[in-house]
Tab-separated table of C-alpha atoms in Angstrom:
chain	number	residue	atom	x	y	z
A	1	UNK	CA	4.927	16.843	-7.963
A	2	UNK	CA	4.924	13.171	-7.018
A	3	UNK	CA	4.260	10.081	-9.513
A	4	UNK	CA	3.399	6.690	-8.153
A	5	UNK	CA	3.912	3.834	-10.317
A	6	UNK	CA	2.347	0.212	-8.796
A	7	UNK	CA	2.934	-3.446	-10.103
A	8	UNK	CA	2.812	-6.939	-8.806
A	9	UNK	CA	-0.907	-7.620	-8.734
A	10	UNK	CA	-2.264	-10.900	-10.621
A	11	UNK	CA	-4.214	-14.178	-9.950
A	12	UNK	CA	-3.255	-16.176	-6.749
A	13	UNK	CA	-4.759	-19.473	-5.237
A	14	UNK	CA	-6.516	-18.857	-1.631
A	15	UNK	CA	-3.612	-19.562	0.886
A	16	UNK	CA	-0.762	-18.206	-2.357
A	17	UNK	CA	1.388	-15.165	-2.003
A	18	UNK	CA	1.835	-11.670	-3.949
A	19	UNK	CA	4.158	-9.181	-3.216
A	20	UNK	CA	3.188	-5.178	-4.687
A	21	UNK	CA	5.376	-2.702	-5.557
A	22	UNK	CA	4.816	0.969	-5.186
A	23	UNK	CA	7.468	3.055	-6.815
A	24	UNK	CA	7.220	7.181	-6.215
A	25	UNK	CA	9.619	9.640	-7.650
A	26	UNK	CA	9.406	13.228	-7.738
A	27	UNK	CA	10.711	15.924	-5.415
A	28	UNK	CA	11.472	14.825	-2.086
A	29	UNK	CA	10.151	11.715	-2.216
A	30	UNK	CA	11.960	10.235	0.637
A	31	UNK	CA	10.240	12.046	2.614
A	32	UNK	CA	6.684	10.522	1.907
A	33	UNK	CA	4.728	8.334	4.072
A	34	UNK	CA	3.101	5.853	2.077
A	35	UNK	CA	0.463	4.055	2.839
A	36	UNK	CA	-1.886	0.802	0.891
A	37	UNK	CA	-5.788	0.730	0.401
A	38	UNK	CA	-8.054	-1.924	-1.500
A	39	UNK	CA	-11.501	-1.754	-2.717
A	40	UNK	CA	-14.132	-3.796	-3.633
A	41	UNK	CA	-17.026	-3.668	-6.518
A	42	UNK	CA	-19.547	-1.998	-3.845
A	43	UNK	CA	-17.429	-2.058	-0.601
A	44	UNK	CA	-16.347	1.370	0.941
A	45	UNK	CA	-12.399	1.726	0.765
A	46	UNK	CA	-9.970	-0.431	3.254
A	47	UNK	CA	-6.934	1.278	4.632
A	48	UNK	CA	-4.365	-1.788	4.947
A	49	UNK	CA	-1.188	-0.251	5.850
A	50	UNK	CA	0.782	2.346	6.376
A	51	UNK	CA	4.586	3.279	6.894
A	52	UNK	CA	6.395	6.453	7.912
A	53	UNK	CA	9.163	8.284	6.233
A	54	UNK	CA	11.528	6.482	8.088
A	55	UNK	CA	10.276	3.202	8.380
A	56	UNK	CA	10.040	3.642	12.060
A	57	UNK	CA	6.283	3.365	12.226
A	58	UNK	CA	4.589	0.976	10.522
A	59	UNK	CA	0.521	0.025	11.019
A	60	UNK	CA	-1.822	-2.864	9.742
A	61	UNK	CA	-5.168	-2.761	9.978
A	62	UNK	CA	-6.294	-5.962	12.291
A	63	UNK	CA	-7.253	-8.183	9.790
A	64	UNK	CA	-3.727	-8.462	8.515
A	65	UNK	CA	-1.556	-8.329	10.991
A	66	UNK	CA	0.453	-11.410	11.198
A	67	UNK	CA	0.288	-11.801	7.170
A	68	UNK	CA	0.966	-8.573	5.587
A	69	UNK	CA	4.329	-7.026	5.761
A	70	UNK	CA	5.079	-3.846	4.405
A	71	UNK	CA	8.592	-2.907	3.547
A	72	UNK	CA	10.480	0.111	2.225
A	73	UNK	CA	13.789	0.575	-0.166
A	74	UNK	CA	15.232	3.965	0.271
A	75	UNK	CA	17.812	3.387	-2.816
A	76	UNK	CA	15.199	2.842	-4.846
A	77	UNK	CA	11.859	5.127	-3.574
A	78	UNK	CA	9.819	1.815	-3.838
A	79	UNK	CA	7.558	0.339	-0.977
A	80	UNK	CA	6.587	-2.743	-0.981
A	81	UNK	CA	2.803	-5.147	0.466
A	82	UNK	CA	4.206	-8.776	1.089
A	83	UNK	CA	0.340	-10.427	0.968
A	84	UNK	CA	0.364	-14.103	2.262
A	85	UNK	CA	-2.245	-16.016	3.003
A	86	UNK	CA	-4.622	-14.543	0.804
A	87	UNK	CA	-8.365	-15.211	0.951
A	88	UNK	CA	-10.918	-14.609	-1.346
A	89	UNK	CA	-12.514	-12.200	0.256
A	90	UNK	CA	-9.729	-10.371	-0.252
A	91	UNK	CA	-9.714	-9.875	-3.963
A	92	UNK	CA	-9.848	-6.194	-4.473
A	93	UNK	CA	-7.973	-3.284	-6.032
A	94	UNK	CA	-5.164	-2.588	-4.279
A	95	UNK	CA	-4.074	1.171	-4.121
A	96	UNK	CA	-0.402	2.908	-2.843
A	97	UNK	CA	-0.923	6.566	-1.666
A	98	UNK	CA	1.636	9.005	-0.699
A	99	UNK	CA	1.425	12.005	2.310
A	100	UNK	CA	4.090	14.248	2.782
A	101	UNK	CA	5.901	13.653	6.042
A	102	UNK	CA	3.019	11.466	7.493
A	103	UNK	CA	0.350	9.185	7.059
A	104	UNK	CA	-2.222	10.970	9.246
A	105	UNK	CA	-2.036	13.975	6.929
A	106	UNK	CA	-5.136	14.603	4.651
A	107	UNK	CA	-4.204	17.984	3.244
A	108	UNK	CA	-2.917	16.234	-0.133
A	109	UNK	CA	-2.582	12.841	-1.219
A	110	UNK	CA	-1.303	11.316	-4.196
A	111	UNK	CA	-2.415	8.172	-5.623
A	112	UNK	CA	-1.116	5.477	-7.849
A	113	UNK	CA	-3.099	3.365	-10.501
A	114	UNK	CA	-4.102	0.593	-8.819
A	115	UNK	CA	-3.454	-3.101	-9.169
A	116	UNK	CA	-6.149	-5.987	-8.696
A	117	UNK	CA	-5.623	-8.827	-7.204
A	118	UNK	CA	-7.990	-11.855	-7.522
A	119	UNK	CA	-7.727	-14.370	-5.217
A	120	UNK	CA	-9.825	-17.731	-6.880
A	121	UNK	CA	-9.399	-21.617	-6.835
């Protein structure tokens, strides 16, 4: 019912920027809150972020906040992670997810690809 397609993820320099895209389309897919994850090789899965239907709510986890902005298109169904800063601790997979109407909603989530970002002198 809902596709998410994710790009933007590559090789930065610790301190260096990447922005990530997460395009959904589908039925109603305005009215999805979507919200980013990243995982490590061994490391339990980090929620990031997360942003309402109507951009009127938007949370970072605390280790972000201050560097991370997330963002959201409405013409074009896409959301989008603003990373700067990055660390190398940070290099993970970086996942988009969609729930309908809400991010605190675990009845069904959809999930896009992934994208990894490697952050390396």
């Amino acid at each position: 019912q809902l596709q998410l397609v994710e790009s933007g993820g590559g090789l930065v320099q610790p301190g260096g920027s990447l922005r990530l895209s997460c395009a959904a389309s589908g039925n109603n897919a305005d009215y999805y809150a979507i919200g980013w994850f990243r995982q490590a090789p061994g490391k339990e899965r980090e929620g990031v972020s997360c942003i309402s239907p109507g951009s009127t709510r938007i949370n970072y986890t605390d280790s972000v906040k201050g560097r991370f902005t997330v963002s959201r298109d409405n013409a074009k169904n896409t959301v989008y992670l603003q990373m700067n800063g990055l660390e190398p601790e940070e290099t993970d997979v970086y996942y988009c997810a969609a729930r309908f109407d809400a991010c605190w909603r675990a009845e069904k989530t959809y999930w896009g690809q992934g994208s990894q970002v490697a952050v390396s002198s």
